[in-house]
PDB file of C-alpha atoms in Angstrom:
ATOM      1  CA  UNK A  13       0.000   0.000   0.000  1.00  0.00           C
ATOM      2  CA  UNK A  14       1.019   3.595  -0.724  1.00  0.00           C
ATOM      3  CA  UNK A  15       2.676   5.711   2.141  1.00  0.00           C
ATOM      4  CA  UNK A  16       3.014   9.606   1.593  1.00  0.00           C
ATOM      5  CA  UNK A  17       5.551  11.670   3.044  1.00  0.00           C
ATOM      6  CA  UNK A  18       6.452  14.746   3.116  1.00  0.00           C
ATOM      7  CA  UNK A  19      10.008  16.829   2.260  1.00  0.00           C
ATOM      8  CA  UNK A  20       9.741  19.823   5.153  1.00  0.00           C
ATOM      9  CA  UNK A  21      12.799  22.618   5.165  1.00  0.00           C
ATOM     10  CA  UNK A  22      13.276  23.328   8.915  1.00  0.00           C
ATOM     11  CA  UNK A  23      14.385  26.219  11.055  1.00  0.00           C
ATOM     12  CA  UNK A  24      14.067  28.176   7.849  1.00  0.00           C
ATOM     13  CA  UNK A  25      11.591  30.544   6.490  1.00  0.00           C
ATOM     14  CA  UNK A  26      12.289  29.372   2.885  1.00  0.00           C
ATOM     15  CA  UNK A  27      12.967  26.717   0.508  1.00  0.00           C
ATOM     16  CA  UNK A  28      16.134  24.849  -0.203  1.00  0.00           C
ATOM     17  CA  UNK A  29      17.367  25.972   3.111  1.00  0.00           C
ATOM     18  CA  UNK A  30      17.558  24.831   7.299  1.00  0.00           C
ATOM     19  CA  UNK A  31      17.724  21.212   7.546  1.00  0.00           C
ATOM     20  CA  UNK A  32      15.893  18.931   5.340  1.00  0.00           C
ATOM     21  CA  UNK A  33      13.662  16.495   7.047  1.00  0.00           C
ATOM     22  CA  UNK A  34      11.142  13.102   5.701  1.00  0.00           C
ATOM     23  CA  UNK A  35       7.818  13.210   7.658  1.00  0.00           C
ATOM     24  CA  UNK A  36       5.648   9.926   7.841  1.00  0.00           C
ATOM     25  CA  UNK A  37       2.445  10.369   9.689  1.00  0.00           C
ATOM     26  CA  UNK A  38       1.581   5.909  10.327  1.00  0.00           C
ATOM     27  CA  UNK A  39      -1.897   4.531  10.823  1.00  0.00           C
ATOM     28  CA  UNK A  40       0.439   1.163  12.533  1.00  0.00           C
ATOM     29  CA  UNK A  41       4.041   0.824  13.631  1.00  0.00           C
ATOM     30  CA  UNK A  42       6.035  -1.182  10.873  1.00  0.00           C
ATOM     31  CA  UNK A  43       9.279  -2.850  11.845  1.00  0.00           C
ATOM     32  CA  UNK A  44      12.649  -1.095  12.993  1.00  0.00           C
ATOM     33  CA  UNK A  45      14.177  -2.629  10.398  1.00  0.00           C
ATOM     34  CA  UNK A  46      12.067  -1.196   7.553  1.00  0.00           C
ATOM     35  CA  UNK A  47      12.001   2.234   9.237  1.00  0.00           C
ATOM     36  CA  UNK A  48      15.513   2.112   9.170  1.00  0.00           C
ATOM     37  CA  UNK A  49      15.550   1.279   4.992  1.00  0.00           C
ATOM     38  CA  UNK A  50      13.538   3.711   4.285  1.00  0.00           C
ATOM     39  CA  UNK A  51      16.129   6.160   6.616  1.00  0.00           C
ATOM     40  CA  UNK A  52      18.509   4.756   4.436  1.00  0.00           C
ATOM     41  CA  UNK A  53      16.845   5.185   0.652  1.00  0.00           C
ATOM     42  CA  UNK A  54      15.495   8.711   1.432  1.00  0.00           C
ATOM     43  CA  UNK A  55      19.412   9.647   2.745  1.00  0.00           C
ATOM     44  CA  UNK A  56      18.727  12.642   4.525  1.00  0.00           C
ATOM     45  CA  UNK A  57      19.770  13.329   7.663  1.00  0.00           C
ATOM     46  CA  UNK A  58      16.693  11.971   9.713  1.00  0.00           C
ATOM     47  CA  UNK A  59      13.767  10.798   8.617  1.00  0.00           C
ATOM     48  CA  UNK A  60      10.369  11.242  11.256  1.00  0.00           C
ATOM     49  CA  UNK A  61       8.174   8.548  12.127  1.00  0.00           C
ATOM     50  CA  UNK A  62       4.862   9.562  13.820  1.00  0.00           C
ATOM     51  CA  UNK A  63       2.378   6.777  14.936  1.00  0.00           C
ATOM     52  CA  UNK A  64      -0.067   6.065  17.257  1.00  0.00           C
ATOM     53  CA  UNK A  65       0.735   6.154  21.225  1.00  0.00           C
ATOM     54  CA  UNK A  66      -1.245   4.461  23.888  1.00  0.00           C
ATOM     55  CA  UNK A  67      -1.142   6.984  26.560  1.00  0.00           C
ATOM     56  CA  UNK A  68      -0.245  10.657  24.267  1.00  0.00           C
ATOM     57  CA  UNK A  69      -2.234   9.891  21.290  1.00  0.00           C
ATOM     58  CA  UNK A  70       1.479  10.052  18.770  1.00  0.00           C
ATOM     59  CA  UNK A  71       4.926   8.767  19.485  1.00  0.00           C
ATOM     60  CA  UNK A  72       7.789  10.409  17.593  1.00  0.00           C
ATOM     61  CA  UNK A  73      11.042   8.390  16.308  1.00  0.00           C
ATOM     62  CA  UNK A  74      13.593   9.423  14.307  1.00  0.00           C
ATOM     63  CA  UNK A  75      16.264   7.411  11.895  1.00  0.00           C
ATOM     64  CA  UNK A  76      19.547   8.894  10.327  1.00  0.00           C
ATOM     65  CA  UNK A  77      20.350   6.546   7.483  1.00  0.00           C
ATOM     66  CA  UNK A  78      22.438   5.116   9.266  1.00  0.00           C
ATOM     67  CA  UNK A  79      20.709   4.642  13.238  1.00  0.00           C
ATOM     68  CA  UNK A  80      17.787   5.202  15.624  1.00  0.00           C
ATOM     69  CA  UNK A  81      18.602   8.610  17.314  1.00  0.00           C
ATOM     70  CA  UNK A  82      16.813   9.183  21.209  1.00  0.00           C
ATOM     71  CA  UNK A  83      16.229  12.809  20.070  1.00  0.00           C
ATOM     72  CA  UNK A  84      15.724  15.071  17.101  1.00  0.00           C
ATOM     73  CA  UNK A  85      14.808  19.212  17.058  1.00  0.00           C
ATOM     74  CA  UNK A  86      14.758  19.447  13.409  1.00  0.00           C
ATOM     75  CA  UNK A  87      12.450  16.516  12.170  1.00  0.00           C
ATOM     76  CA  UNK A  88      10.464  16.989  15.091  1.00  0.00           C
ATOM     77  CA  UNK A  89       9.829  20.616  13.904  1.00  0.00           C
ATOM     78  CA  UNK A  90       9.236  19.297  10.561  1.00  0.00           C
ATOM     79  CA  UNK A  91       6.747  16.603  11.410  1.00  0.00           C
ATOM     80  CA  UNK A  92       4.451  19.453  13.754  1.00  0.00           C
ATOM     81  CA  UNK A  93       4.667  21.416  10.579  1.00  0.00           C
ATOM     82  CA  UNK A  94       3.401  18.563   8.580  1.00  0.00           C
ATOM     83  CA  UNK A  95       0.675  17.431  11.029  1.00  0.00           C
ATOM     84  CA  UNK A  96      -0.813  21.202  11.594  1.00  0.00           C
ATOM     85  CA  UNK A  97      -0.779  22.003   8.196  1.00  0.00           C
ATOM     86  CA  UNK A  98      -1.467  18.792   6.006  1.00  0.00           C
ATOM     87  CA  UNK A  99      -3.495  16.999   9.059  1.00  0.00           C
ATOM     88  CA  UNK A 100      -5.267  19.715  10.576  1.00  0.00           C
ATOM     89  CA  UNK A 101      -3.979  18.584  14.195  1.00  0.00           C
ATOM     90  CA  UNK A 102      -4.153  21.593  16.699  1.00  0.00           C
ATOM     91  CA  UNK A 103      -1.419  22.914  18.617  1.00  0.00           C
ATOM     92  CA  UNK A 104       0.681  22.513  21.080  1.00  0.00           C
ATOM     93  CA  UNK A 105       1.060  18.729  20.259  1.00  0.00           C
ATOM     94  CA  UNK A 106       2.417  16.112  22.170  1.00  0.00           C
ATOM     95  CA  UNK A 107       4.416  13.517  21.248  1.00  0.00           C
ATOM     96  CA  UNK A 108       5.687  10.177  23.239  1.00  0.00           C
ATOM     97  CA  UNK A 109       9.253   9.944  22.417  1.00  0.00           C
ATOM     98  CA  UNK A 110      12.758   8.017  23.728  1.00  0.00           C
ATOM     99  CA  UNK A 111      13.374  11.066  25.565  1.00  0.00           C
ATOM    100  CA  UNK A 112      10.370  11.236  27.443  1.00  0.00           C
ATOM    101  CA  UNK A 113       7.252  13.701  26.421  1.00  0.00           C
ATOM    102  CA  UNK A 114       7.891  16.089  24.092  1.00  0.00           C
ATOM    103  CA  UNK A 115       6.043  19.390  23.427  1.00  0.00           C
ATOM    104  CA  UNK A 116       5.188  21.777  20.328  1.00  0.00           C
ATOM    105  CA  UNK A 117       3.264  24.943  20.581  1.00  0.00           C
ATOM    106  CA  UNK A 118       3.171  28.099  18.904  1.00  0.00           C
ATOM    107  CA  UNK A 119       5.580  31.068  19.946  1.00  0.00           C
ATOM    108  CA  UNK A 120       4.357  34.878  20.061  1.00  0.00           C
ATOM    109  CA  UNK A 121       5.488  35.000  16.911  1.00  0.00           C
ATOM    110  CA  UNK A 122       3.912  32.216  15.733  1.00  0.00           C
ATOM    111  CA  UNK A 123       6.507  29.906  15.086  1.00  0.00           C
ATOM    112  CA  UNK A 124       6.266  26.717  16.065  1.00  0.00           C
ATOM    113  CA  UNK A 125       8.123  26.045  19.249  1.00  0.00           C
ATOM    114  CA  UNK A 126       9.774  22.541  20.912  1.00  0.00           C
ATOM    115  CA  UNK A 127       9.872  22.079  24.499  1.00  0.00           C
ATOM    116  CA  UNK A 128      12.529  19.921  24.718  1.00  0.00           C
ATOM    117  CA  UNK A 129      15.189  18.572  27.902  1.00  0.00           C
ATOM    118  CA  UNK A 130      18.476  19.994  28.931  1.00  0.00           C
ATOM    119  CA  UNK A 131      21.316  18.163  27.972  1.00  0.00           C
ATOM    120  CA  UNK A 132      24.017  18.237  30.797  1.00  0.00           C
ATOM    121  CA  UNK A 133      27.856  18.684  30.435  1.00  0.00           C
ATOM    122  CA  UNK A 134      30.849  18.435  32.762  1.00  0.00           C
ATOM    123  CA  UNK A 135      34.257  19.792  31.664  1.00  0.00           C
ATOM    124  CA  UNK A 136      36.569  17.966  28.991  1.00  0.00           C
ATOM    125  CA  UNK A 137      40.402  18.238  28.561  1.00  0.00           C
ATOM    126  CA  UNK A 138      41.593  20.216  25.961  1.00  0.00           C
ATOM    127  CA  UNK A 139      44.176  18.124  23.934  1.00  0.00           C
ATOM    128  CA  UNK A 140      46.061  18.922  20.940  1.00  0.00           C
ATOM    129  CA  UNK A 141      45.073  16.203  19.333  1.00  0.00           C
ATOM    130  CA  UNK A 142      41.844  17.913  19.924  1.00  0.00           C
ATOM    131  CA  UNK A 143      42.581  20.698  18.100  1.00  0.00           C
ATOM    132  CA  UNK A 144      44.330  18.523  15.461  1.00  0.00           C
ATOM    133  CA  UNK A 145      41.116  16.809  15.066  1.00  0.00           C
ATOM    134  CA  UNK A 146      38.804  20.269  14.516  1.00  0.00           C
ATOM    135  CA  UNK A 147      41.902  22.166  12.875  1.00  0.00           C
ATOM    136  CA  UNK A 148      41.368  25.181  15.346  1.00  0.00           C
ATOM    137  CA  UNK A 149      41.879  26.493  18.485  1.00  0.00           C
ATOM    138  CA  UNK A 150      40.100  25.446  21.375  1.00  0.00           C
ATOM    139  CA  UNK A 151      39.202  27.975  24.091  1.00  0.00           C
ATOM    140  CA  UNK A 152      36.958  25.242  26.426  1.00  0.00           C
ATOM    141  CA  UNK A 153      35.166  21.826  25.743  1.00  0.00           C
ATOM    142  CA  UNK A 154      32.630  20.255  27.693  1.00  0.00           C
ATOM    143  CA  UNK A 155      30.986  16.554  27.192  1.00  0.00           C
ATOM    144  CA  UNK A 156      27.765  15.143  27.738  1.00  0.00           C
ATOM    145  CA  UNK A 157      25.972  13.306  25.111  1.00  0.00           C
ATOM    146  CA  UNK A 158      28.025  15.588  22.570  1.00  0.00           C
ATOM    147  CA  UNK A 159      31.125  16.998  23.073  1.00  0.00           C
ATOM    148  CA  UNK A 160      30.942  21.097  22.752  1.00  0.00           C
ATOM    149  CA  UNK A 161      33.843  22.466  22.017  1.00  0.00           C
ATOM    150  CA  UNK A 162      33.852  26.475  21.920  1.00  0.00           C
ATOM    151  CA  UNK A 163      36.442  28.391  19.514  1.00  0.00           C
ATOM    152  CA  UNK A 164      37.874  31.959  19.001  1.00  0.00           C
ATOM    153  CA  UNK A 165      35.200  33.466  16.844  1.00  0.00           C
ATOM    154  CA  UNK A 166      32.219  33.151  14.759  1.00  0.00           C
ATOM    155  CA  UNK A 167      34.897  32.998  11.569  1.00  0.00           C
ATOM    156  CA  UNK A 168      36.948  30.106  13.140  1.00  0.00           C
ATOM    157  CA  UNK A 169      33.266  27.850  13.422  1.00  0.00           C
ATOM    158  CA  UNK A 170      32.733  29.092   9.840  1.00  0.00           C
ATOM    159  CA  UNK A 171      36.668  27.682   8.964  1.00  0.00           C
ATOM    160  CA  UNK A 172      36.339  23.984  10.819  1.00  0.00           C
ATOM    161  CA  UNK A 173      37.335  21.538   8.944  1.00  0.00           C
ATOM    162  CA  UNK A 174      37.298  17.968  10.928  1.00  0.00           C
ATOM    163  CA  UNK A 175      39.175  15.267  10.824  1.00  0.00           C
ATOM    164  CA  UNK A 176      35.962  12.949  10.311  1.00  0.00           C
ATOM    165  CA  UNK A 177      38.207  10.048  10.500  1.00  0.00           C
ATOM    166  CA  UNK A 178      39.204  10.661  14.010  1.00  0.00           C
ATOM    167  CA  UNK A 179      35.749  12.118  15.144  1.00  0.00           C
ATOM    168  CA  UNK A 180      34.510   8.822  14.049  1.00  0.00           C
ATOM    169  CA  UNK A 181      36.466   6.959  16.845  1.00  0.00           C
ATOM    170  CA  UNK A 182      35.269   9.388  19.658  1.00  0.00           C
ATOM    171  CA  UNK A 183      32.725   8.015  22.222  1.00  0.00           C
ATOM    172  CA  UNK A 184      30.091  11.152  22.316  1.00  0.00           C
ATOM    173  CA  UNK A 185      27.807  11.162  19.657  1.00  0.00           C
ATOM    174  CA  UNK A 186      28.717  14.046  17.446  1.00  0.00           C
ATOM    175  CA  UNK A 187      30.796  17.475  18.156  1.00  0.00           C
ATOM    176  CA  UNK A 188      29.444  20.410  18.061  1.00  0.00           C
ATOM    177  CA  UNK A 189      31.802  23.998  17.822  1.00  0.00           C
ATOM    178  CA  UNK A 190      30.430  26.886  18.938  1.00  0.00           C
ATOM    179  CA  UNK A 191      31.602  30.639  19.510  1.00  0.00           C
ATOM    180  CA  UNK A 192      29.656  34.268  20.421  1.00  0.00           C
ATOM    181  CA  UNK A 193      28.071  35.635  17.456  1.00  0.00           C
ATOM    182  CA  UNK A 194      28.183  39.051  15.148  1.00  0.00           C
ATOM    183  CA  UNK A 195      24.670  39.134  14.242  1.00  0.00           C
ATOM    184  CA  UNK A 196      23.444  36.620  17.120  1.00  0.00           C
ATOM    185  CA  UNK A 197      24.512  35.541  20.298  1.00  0.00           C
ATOM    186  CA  UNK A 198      25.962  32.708  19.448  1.00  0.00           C
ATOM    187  CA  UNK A 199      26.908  30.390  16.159  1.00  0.00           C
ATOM    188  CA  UNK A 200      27.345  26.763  15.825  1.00  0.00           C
ATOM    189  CA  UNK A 201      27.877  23.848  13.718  1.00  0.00           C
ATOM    190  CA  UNK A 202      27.533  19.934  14.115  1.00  0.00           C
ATOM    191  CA  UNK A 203      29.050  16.925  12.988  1.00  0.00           C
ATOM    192  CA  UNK A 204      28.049  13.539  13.324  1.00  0.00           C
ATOM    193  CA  UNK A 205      29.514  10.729  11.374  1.00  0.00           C
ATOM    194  CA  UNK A 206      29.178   8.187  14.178  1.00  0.00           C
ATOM    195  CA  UNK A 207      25.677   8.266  13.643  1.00  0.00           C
ATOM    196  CA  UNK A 208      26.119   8.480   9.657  1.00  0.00           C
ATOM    197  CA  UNK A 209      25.648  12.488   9.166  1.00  0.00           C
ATOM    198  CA  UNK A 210      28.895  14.027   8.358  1.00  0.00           C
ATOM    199  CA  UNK A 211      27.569  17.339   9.054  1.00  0.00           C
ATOM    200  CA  UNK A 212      23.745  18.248   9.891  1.00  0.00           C
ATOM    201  CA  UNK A 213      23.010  21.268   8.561  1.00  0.00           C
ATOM    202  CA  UNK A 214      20.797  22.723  11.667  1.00  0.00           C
ATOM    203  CA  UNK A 215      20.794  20.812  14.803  1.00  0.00           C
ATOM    204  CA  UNK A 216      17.876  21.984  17.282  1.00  0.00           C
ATOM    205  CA  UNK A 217      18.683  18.915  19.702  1.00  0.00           C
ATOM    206  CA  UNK A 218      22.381  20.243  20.045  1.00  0.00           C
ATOM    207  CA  UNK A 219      20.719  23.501  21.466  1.00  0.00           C
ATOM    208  CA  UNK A 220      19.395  21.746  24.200  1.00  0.00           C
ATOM    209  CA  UNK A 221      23.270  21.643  25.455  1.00  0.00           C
ATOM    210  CA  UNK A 222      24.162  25.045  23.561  1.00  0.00           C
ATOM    211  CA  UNK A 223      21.558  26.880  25.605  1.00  0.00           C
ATOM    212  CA  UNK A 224      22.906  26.343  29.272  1.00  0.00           C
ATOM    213  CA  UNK A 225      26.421  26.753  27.939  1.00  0.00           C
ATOM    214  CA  UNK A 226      25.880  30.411  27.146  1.00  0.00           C
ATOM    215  CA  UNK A 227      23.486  30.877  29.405  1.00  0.00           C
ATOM    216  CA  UNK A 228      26.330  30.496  32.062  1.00  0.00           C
ATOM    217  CA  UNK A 229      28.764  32.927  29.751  1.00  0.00           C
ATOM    218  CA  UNK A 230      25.860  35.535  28.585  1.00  0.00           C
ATOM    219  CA  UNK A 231      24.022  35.397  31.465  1.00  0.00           C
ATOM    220  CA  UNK A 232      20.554  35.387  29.198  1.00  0.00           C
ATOM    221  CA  UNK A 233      18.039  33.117  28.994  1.00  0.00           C
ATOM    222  CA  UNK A 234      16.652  34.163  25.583  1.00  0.00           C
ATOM    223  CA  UNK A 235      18.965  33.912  23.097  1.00  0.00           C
ATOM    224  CA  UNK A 236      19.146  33.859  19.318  1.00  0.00           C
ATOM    225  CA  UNK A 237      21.041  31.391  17.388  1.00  0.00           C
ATOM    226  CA  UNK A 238      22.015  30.484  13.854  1.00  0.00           C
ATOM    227  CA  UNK A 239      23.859  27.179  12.694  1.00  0.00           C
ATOM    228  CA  UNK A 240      26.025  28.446  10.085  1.00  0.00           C
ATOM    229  CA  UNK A 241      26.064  25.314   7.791  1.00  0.00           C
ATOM    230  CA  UNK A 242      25.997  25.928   3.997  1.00  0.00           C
ATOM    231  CA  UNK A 243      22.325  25.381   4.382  1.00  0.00           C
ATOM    232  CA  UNK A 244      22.592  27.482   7.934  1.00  0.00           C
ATOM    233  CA  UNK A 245      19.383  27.828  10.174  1.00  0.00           C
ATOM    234  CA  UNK A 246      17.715  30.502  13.102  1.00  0.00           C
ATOM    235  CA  UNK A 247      16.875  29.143  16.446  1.00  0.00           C
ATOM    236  CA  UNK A 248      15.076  31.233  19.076  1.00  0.00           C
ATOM    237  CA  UNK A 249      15.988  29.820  21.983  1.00  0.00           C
ATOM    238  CA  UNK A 250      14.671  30.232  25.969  1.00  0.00           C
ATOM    239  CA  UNK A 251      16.467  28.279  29.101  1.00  0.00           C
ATOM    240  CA  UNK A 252      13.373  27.737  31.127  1.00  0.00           C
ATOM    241  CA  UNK A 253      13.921  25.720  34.490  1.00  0.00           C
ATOM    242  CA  UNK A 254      15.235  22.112  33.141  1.00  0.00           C
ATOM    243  CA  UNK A 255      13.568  22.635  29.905  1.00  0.00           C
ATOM    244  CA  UNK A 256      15.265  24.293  26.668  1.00  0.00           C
ATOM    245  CA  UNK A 257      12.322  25.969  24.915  1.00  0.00           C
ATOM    246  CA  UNK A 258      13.505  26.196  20.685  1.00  0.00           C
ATOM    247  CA  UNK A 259      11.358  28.050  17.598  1.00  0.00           C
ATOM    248  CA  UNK A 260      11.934  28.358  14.072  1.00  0.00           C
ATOM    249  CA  UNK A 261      10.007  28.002  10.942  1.00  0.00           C
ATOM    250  CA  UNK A 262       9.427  25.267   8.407  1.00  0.00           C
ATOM    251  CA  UNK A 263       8.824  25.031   4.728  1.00  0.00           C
ATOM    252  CA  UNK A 264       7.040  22.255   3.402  1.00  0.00           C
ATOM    253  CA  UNK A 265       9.068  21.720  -0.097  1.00  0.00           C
ATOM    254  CA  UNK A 266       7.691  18.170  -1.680  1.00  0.00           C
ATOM    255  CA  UNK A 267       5.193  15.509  -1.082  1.00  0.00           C
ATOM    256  CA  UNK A 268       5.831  11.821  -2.520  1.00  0.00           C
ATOM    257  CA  UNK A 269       4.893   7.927  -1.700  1.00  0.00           C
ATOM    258  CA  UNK A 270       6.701   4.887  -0.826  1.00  0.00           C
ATOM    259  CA  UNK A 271       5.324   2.470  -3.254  1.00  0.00           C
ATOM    260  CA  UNK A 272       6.640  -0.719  -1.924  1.00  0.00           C
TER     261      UNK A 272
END
């Protein structure tokens, strides 16, 4: 039977920009294995599942081509775009997900906003082979789930050119490089090839670590962000208790189905 999906440009206000995302809205759960082929034939960075839930109504899970993923900003922006504006579904949504409940409302501005969890760090070493690995220097790293590693400037993120081979071999789950921004507060980037995504072009999950990193260097709670990929992306971002509140926009580029 035919399955449609969707093509949804997130954290972007137009086309063929943010972070490209596949959005599957399921009647029934197929098998982890065949949501993980189709991760792998659509190729994009993750592709959204969104079935049916016993206790929220929808679960949310997410595949790179490559792996399951416990959390995802991007496609889960992507699929609330999808199911408020193809399905009809009212707002704020909530979603059943690896990482516990997840919420998305609308913003004052009306863009759609995740309510997502903090992601906690504790200090890393800063090693040359470190900074042989990024190609810059390092002013201060910290490692949770990712390791966040913060550089001189806005134009050294911009510069980074990793080593993929040796990121590959490193036990977080991507790196992301950060430093203060010109025309934000603060810039980023993200790369991932342990999980099969060399470099995602905007990475809302990595704010939920970005956000109480500055937050402890700005002193701000509301902050604006842009990934500054070729793609690049804008994140409006609020530290709210233990929560990480994130809003951007979406773009729904292409429809297709999955004919087999």
């Amino acid at each position: 039977m035919a399955t449609t999906f969707y093509q949804v440009d997130a954290f972007t206000a137009q086309a063929f920009a943010g972070n490209p995302a596949m959005v599957y809205r399921l009647e029934q759960w197929p098998s982890d294995a065949r949501m993980q082929a189709i991760a792998a034939e659509h190729n994009l960075s993750e592709t959204v599942f969104v079935g049916p839930d016993a206790e929220l109504g929808l679960r949310i899970r997410w595949f790179t081509p490559a792996v399951e993923v416990d959390l995802c900003g991007h496609a889960t922006l992507a699929a609330a775009q999808v199911l408020s504006e193809v399905y009809g579904l009212p707002l704020p949504l909530r979603f059943a997900s690896l990482s516990g409940e997840l919420r998305v409302a609308e913003d004052a501005q009306g863009r759609l906003q995740l309510d997502f969890p903090q992601q906690a760090c504790t200090p890393f070493a800063v090693t040359p082979a470190l900074e042989a690995a990024l190609g810059q220097t390092v002013v201060e790293a910290v490692a949770g789930l990712n390791l966040l590693v913060r550089l001189e400037s806005a134009a050294a993120v911009l510069a980074c050119t990793p080593d993929m081979r040796a990121i590959r071999g490193w036990p977080q789950q991507g790196v992301i490089v950060t430093a203060e921004g010109e025309d934000c507060d603060f810039v980023s980037r993200y790369f991932a090839p342990q999980v099969g995504v060399d470099e995602d072009p905007v990475t809302g999950s990595a704010h939920c670590a970005l956000m109480p990193f500055w937050q402890a260097r700005l002193n701000q709670n509301q902050m604006f962000a842009r990934q500054v990929s070729a793609r690049g992306g804008e994140l409006w971002c609020e530290l709210k208790g233990e929560r990480v509140l994130i809003a951007g926009q979406a773009v729904i580029v292409a429809r297709g189905e999955l004919l087999v």
